[in-house]
Coordinates of C-alpha atoms in Angstrom, one line a residue:
X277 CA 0.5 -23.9 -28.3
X278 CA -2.1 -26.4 -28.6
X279 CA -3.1 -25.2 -31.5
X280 CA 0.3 -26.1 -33.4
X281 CA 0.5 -29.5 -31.4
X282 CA -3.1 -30.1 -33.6
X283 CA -1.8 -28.9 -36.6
X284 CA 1.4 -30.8 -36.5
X285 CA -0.4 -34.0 -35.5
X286 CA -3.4 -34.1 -37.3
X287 CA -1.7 -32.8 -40.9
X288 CA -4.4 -30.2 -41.1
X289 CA -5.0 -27.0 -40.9
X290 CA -8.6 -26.8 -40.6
X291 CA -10.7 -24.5 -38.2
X292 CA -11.7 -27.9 -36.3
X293 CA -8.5 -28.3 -35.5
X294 CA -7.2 -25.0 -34.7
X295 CA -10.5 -23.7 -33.1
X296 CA -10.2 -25.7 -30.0
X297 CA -6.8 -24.3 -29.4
X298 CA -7.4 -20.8 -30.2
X299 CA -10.5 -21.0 -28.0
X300 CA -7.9 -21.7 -24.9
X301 CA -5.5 -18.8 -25.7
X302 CA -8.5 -16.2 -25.7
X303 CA -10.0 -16.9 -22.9
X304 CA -6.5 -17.4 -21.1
X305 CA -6.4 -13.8 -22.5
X306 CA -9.5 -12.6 -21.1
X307 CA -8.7 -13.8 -17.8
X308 CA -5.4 -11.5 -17.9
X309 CA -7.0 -8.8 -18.7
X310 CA -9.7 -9.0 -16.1
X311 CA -6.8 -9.6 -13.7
X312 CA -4.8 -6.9 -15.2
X313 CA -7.3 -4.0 -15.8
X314 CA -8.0 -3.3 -12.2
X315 CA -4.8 -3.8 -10.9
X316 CA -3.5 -0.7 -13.2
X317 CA -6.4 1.2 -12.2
X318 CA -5.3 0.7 -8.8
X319 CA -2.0 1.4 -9.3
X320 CA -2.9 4.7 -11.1
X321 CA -4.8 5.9 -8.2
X322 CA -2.5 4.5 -5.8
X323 CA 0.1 6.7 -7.3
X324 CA -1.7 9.9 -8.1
X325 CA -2.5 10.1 -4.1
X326 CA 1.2 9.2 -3.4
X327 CA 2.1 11.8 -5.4
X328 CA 0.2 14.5 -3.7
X329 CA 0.8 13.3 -0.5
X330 CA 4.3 13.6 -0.9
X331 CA 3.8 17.3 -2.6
X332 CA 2.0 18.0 0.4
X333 CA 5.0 16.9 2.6
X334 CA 7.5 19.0 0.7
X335 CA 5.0 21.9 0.8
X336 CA 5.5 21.6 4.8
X337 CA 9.1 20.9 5.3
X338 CA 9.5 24.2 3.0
X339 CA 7.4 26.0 5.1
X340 CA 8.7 25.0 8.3
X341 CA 12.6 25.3 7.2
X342 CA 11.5 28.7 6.5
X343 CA 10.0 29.5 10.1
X344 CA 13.1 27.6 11.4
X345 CA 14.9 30.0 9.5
X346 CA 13.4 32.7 10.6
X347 CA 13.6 32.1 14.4
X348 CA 17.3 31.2 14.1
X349 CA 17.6 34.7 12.1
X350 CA 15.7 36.8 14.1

């Protein structure tokens, strides 16, 4: 954003005038992406164990419906 407030109030199109601006968008960027890279790890892992904890869970309430079963059968 800066960069075209330069450009409109200098005329110019130069790299001294755009540079400065251009400088504050990358490492606004770089910031994000330090911010944002973990957090998807995290939420990758976060999910993967979610996920087979809640496998897990079905695996038992199939199992025990079936000894229910069972014991209300036999």
């Amino acid at each position: 954003m800066n960069s075209f407030q330069s450009i409109a109030i200098s005329k110019n199109t130069s790299l001294a005038v755009v540079a400065p601006g251009i400088a504050e968008a990358l490492f606004a960027t770089a910031l994000g992406l330090l911010a944002a890279v973990p957090a998807v790890i995290a939420y990758n892992k976060i999910s993967k164990d979610v996920d087979r904890y809640a496998a897990r869970l079905e695996d038992f309430s199939n199992e025990f419906s079936a000894i229910i079963s069972r014991q209300l059968d036999g």
